[in-house]
Coordinates of C-alpha atoms and ligand atoms in Angstrom, one line a residue:
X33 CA 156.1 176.4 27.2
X34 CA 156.8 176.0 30.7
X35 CA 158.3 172.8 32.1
X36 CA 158.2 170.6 35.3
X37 CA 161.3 168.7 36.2
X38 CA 160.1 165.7 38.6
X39 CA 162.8 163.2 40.1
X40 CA 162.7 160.6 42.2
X41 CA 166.2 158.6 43.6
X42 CA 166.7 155.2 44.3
X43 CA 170.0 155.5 46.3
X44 CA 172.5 152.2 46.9
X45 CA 174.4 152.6 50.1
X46 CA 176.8 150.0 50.7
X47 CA 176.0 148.6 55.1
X48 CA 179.2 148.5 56.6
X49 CA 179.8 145.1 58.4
X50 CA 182.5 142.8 58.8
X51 CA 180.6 140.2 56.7
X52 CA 178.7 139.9 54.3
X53 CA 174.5 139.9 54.4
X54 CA 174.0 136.1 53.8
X55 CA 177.7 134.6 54.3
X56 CA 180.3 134.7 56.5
X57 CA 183.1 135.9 53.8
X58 CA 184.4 139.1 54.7
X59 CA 183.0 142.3 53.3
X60 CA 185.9 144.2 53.4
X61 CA 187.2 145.8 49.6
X62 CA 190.4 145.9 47.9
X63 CA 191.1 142.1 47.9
X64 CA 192.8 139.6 45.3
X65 CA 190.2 139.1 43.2
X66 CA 187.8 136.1 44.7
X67 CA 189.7 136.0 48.0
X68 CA 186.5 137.3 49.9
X69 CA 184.1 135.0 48.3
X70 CA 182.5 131.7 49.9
X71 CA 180.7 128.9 48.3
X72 CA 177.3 130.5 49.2
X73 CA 178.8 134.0 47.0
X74 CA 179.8 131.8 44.3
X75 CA 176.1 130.0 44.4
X76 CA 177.0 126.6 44.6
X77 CA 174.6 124.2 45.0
X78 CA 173.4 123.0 48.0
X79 CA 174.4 126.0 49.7
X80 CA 171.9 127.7 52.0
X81 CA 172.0 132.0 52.9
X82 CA 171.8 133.0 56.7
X83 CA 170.9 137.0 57.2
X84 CA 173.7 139.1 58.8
X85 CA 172.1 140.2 61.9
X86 CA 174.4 143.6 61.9
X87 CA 173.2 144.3 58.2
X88 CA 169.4 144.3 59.7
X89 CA 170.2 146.0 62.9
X90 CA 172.0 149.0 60.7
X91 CA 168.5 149.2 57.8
X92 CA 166.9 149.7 61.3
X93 CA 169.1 152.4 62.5
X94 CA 167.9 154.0 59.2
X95 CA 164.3 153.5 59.7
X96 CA 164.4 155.0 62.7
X97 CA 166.7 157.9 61.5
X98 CA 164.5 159.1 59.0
X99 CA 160.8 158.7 61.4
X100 CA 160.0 155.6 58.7
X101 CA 157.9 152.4 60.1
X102 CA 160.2 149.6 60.7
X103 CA 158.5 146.4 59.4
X104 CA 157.8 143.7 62.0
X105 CA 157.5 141.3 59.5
X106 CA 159.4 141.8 56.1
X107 CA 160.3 138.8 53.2
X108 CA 163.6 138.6 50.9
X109 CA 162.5 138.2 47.1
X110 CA 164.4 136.3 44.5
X111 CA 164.9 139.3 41.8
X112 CA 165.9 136.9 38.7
X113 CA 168.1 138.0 35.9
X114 CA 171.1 136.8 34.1
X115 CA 174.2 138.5 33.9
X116 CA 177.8 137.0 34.2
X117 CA 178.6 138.7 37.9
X118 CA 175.6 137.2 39.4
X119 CA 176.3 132.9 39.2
X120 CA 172.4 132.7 41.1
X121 CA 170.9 134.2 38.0
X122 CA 168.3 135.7 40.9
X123 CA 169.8 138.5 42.9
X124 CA 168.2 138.1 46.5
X125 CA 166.3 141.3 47.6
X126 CA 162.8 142.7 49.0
X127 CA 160.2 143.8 47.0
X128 CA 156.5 143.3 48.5
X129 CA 157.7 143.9 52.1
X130 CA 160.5 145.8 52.8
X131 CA 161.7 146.2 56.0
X132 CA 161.6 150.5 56.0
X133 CA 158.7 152.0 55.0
X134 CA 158.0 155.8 54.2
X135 CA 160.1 158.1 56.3
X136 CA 160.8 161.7 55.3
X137 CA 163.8 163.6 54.7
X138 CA 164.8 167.3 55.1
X139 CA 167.6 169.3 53.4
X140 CA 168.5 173.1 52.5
X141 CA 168.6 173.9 48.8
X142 CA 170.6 176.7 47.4
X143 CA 169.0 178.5 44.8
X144 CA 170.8 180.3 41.8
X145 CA 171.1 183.2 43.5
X146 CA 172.6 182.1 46.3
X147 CA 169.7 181.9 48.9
X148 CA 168.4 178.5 50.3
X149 CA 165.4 177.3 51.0
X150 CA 164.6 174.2 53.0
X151 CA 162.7 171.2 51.8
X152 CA 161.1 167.9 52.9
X153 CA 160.8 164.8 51.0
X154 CA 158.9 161.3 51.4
X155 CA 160.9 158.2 50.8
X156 CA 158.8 155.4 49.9
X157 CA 160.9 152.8 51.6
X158 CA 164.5 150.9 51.7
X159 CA 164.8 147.7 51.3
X160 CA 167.6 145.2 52.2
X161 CA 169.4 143.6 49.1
X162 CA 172.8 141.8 48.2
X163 CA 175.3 143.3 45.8
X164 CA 176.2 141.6 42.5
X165 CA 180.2 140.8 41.9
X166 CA 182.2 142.8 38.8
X167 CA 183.4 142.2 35.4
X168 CA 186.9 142.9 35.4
X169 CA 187.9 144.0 31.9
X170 CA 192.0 144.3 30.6
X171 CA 193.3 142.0 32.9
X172 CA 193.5 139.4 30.7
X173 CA 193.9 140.7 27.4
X174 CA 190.8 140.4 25.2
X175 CA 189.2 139.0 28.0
X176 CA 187.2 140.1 30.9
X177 CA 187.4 138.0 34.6
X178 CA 184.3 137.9 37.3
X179 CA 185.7 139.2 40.4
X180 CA 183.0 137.9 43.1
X181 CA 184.4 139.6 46.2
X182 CA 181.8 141.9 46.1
X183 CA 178.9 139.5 45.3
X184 CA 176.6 139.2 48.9
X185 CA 178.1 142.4 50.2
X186 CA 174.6 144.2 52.0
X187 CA 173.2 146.9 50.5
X188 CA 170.2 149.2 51.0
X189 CA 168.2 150.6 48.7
X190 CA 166.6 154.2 49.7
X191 CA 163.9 154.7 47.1
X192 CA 162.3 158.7 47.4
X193 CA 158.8 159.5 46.3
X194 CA 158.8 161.2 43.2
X195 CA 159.1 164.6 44.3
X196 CA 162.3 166.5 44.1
X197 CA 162.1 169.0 41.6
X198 CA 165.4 170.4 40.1
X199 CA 168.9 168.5 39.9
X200 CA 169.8 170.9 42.2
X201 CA 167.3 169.2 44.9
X202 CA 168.1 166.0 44.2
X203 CA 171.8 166.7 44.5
X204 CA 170.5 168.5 48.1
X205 CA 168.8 165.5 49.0
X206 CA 171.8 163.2 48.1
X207 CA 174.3 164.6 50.3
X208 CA 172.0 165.1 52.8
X209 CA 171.4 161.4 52.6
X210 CA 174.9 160.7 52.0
X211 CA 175.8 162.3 55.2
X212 CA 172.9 161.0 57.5
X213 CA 174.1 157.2 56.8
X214 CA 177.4 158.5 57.8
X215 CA 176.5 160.1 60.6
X216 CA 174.3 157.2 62.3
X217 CA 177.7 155.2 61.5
X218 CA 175.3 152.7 58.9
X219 CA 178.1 153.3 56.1
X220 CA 181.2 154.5 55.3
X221 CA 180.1 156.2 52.4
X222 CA 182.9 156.1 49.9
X223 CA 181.5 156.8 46.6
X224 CA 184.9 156.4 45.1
X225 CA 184.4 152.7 46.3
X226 CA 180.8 152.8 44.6
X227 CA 179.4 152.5 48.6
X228 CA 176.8 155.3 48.1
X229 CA 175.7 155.3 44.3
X230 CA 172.1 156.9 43.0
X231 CA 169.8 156.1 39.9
X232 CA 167.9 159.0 38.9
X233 CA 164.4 158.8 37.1
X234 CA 163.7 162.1 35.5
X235 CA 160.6 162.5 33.6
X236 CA 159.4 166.5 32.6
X237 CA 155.9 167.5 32.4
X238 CA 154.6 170.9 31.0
X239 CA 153.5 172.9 34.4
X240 CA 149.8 173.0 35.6
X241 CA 149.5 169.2 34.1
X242 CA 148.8 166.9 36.8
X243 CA 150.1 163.5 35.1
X244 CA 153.4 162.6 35.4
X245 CA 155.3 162.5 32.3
X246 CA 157.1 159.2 31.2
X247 CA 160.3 158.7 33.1
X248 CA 163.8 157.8 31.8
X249 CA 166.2 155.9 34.8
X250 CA 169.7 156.5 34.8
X251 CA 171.9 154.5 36.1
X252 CA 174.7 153.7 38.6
X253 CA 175.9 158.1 39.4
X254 CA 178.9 157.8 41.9
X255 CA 179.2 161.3 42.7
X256 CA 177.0 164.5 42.9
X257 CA 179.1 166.0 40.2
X258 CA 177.7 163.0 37.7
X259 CA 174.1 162.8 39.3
X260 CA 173.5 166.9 38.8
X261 CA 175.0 166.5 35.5
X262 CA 173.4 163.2 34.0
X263 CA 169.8 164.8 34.9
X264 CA 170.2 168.6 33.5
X265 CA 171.2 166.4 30.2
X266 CA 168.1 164.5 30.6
X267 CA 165.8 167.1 31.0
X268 CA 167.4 169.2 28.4
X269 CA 166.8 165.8 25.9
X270 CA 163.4 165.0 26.9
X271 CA 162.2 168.3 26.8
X272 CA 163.8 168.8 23.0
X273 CA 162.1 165.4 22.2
X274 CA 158.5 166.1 23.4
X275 CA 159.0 169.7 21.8
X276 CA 159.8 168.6 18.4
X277 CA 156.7 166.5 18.4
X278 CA 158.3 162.7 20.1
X279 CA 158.1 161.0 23.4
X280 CA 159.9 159.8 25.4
X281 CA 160.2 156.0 25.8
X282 CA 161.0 154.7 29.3
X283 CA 164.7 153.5 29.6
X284 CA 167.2 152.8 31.2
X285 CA 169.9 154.7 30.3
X286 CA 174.2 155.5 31.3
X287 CA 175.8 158.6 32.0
X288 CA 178.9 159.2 30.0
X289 CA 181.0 161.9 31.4
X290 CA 183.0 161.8 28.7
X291 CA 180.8 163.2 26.7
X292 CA 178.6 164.8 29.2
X293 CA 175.3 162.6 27.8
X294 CA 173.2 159.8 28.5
X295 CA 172.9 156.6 26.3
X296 CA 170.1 154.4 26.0
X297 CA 171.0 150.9 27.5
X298 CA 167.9 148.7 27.4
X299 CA 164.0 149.9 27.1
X300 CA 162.5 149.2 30.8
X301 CA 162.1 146.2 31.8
X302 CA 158.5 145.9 34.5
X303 CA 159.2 144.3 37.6
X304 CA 156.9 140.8 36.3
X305 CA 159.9 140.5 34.1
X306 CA 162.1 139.7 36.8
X307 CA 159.5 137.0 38.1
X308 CA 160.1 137.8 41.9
X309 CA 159.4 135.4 44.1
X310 CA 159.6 134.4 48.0
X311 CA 163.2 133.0 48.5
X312 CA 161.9 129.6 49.8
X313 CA 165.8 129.2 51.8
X314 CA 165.2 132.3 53.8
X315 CA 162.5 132.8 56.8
X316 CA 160.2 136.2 56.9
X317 CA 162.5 138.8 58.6
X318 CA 161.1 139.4 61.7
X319 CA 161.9 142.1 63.8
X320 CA 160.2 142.8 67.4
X321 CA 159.5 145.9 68.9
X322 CA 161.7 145.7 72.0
X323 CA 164.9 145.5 69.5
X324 CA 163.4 148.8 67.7
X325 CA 163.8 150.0 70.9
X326 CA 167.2 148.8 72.0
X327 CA 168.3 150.4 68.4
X328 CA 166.4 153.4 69.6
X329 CA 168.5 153.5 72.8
X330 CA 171.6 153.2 71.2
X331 CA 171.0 156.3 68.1
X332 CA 173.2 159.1 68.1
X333 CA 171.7 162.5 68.3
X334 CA 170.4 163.3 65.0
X335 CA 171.9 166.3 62.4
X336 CA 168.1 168.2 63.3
X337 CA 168.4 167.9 67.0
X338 CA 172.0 169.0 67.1
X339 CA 171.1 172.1 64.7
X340 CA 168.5 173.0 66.8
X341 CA 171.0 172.8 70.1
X342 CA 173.8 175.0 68.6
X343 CA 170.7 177.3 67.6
X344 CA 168.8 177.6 70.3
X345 CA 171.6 176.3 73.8
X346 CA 174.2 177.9 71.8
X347 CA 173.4 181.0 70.1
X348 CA 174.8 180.0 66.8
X349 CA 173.8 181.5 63.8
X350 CA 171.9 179.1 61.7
X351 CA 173.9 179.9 58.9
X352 CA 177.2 178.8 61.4
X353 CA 175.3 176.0 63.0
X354 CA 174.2 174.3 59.7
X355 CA 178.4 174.8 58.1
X356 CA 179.2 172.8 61.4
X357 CA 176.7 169.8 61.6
X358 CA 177.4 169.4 57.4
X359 CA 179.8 166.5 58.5
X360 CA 179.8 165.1 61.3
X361 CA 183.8 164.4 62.2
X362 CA 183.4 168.4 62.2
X363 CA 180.4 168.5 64.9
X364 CA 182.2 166.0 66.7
X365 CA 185.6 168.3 66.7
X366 CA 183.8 171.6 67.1
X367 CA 182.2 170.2 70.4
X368 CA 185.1 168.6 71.8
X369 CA 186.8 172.5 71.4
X370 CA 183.7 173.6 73.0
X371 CA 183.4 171.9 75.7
X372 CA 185.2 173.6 78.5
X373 CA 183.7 177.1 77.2
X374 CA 181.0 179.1 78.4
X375 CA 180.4 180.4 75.3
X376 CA 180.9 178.1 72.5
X377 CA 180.1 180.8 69.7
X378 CA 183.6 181.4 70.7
X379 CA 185.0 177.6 69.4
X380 CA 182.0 177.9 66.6
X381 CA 183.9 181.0 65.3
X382 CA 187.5 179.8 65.3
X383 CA 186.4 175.9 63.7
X384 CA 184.9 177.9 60.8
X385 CA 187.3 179.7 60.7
X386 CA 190.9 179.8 61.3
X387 CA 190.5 175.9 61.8
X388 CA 188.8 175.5 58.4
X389 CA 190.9 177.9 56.5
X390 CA 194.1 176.4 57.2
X391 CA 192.7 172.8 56.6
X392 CA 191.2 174.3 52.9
X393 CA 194.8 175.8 52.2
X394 CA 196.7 172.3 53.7
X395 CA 193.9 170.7 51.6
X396 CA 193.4 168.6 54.7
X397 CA 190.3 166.8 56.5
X398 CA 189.1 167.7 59.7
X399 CA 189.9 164.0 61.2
X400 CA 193.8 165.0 59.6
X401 CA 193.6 168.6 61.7
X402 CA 197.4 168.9 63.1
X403 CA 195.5 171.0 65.7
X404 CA 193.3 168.5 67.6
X405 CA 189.9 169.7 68.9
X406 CA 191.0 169.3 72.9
X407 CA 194.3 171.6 71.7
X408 CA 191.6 174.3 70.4
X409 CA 190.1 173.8 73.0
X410 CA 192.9 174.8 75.3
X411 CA 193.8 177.7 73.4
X412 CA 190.2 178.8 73.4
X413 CA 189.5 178.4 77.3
X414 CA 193.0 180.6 77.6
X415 CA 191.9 183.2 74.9
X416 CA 188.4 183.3 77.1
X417 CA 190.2 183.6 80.6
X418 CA 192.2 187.0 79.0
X419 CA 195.6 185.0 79.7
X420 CA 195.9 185.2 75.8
X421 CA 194.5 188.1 73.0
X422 CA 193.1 186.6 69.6
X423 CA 196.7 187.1 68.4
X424 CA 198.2 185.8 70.7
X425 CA 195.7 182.7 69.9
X426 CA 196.2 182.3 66.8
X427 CA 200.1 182.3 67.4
X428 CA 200.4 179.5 69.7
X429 CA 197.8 178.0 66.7
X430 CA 200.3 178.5 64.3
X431 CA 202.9 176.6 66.5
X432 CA 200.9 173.9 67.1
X433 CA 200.3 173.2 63.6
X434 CA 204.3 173.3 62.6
X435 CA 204.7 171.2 65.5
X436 CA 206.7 173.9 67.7
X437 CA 205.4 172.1 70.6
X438 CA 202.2 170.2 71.7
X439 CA 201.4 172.1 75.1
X440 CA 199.1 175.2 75.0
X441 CA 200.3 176.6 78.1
X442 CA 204.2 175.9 77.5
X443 CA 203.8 177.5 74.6
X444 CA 202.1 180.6 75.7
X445 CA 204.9 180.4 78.2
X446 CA 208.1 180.2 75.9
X447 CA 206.3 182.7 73.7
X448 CA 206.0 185.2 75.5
X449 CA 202.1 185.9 74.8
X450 CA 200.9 186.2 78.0
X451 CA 198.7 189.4 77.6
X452 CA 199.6 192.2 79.7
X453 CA 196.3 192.9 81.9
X454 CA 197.7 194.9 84.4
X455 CA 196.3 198.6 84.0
X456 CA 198.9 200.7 85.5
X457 CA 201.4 198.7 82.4
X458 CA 198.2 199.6 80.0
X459 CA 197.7 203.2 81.4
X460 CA 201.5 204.0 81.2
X461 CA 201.8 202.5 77.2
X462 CA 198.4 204.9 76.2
X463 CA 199.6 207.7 78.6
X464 CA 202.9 207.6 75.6
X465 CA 201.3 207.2 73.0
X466 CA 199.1 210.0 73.4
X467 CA 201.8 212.4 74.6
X468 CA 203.5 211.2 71.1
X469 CA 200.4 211.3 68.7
X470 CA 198.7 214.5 69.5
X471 CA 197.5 215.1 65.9
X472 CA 195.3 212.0 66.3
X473 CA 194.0 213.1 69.5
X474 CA 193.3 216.3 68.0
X475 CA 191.2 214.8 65.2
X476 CA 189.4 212.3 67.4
X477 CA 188.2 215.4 69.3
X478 CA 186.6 216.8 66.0
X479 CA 184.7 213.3 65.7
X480 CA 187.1 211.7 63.1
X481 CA 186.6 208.0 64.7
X482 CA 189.3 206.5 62.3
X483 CA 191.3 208.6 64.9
X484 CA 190.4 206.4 67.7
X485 CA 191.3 203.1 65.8
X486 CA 194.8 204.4 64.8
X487 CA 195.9 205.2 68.6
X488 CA 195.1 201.7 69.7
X489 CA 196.8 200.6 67.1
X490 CA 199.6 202.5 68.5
X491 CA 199.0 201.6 72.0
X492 CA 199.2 197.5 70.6
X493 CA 201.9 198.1 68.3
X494 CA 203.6 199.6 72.0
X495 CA 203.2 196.4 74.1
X496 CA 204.2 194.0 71.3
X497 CA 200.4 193.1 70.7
X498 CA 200.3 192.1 74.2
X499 CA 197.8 194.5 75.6
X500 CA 194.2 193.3 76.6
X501 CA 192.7 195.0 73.6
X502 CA 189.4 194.9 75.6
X503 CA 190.9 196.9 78.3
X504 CA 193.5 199.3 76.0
X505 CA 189.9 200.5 74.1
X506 CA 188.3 201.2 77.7
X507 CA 191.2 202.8 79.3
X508 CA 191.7 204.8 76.1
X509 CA 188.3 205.7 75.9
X510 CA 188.3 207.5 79.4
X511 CA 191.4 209.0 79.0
X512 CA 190.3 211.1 75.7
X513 CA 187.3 212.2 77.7
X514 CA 188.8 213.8 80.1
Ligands
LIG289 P1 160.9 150.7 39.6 O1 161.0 149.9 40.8 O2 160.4 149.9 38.4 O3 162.2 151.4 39.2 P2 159.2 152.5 41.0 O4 157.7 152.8 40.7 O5 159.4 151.8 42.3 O6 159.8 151.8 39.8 O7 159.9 153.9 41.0 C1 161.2 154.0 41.1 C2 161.6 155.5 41.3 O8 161.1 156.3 40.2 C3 161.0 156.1 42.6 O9 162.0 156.9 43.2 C4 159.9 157.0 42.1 O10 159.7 158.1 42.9 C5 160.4 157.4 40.7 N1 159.4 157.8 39.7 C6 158.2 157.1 39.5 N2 157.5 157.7 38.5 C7 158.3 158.8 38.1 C8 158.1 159.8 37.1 N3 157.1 159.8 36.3 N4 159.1 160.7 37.0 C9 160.1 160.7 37.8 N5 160.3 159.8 38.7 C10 159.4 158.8 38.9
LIG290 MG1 164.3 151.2 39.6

């Protein structure tokens, strides 16, 4: 029997703003425990909510990022449940009218083999919500503490369509999303932090069937690592299940990574269990269209449009162009490099390069490069002017990043790598060479073009690496013609 994976995500991503969405207490992390929590986070009574303009202005950046509709009119729900981080017993969130609706996302999958393939998606909507505080176990021994700094920070929740396909898609899909919040500044995105966290439903239908099969939810996956994992377990389970005759009960279920499986954690509650209801503190969220359209104004350039501008202004592979808008601190550093060049394949080249190399080695970010982009920059305009030869490049890169010195020209300078251009210099270094190698001129005449390579080798190796190697192949060239 053949098998149908079908996914859909509903993604958490953590809105960075000074405060948080319905208090004034700060939103930063890493306090004392219940430092950053007001009497509104704590629920006391008599306490009244007023929405974070910042959070609504950011779950509109998103709208617009992904081509969604941007509710004019949207309500906050109570969501009611108990649990000990959450003193309301309601958690305050959207449900009948969010404030994003649909909106589409695209993203490249790799297959097994290596080759991608792109694909589109259909979110359903994202909704504006509050996060819940956290139990604190092992402080206090045999105890656990409510920490409530986290309680009312704003969060939205991106909820997909069910139609992703493989783990492998929705782990596309996630870091696609994970970089577009990112990228239109919405979120910081630290998943270490639990800022961008996923639950997967997975259900598994045999192919050709058109129903959907019932769907399992996993919980709470902090990195792609977890979320690819936690759903090839799933699949591989529901699929044994239904094969040996059972079926599959919807759940929520956790991810351990410990022991690479998910475990049942309560059968699914329906959303009537959680008696949502219009929070009566809180007015209808209404948005107008002219601050859509200041939001609009304000956007960055999106990943798409800058792919399609290193493609198609640029003439960058879209192999090379997609590498360089994957983050975008990197897009940001490879056009700052770029920027005084005509040709910026040039800076696309050395950022994927040499730049990334030595940062994978150092096992340093971009934003850490001891090289910074207006440095590469410098070094690449004097590489394209023929003061410099790629070697003589990447020396004054080298020196740069051990912190020889700070100056691209001083350095080529004190180097000594100013590349020797002038042909009578080029002619008299070949004009040597040959009169010492005639056995390689002999067996370049009888077509061996290995030949060739070998004298300008020679001719390099003669000026210190110094010679215009542009110039040293032409010059050579007509010289063995003759
Ligand atoms: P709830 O809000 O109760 O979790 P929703 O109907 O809003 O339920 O769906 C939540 C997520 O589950 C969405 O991302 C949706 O695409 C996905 N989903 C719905 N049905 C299925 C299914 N049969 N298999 C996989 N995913 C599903
Ligand atoms: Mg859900």
């Amino acid at each position: 029997m053949e098998w149908e994976v079908v996914i859909g995500l509903e993604t958490h991503v953590q809105l960075s703003t000074k405060s948080k969405i319905f208090s004034g207490a700060s939103a930063s992390f890493g306090a004392e425990p219940n430092t950053h929590a007001c009497p509104i986070d704590l629920a006391l009574p008599g306490c009244l909510p007023v929405l974070n303009k910042s959070a609504v202005e950011k779950a509109i950046r998103f709208g617009l990022a992904i081509d969604a509709k941007v509710a004019n009119r949207s309500v906050f729900d109570r969501k009611h449940y108990f649990y000990p981080d959450l003193p309301k017993a309601y958690q305050i969130s959207q449900f009948e009218l969010p404030v994003v609706i649909g909106g589409r996302v695209s993203f490249q999958v790799e297959n097994p083999d290596g080759s991608t393939y792109q694909k589109t998606i259909n979110l359903t909507r994202a909704h504006l919500e509050e996060d819940a505080g956290k139990s604190v176990h092992g402080i206090v021994h045999g105890k656990t503490g409510i920490d409530l700094n986290r309680a009312g920070t704003p969060l939205l929740e991106i909820v997909t369509e069910p139609e992703l396909r493989s783990s492998a898609e929705a782990v596309a899909y996630a870091k696609a999303l994970h970089e577009l919040v990112m990228w239109i500044g919405v979120s910081d995105g630290d998943m270490q932090k639990g800022n961008f966290r996923c639950d997967a439903n997975v259900s598994v239908r045999p192919k050709g069937q058109k129903e959907f099969g019932t769907r399992c939810e996993i919980k709470n996956l902090n990195s792609f690592k977890f979320l690819q994992a936690a759903i090839d377990y799933e699949v591989r389970r529901q699929i044994e299940l239904i094969s040996e005759g059972g079926k599959v009960v919807q759940a929520t279920r956790l991810y351990d990574p410990d022991n690479d499986e998910t475990r049942e954690m309560r059968t699914k509650e329906d959303s009537m269990d959680y008696r949502y209801f219009p929070d009566p503190d809180l007015l209808p969220l209404e948005i107008s269209d002219e601050w859509i359209e200041e939001v609009r104004a304000s956007m960055p350039e999106l990943p798409e449009k800058t792919l399609a501008r290193l493609i198609n202004e640029y003439g960058i592979s879209e192999a090379d162009a997609l590498q360089l808008i994957s983050h975008r601190p990197l897009t940001e550093y490879f056009e700052k490099a770029a920027a005084k060049l005509k040709d910026k394949k040039i800076a696309a080249n050395w950022v994927k390069g040499e730049v990334m190399a030595q940062l994978n080695a150092a096992e340093l970010s971009i934003e850490e490069s001891p090289v910074s982009a207006e440095q590469l920059g410098d070094i690449l305009v004097r590489y394209s002017d023929g003061t410099i030869n790629q070697k003589g490049a990447r020396t004054v890169f080298s020196a740069i990043w051990e912190k020889k010195g700070d100056k691209v020209d001083e350095l080529i300078e004190t180097l000594g790598l100013k590349q020797i251009s002038d042909t009578g210099a080029i002619e008299a270094a070949i004009d040597a060479v040959l009169a010492a190698n005639p056995k390689m001129v002999e067996e370049f005449k009888s077509g061996k073009e290995k030949a060739f390579n070998a004298l300008v080798g020679q001719t390099m190796r003669a000026t210190k690496g110094k010679a215009n190697p542009a110039q040293v192949n032409e010059i050579l060239r007509a010289k063995l013609a003759q």
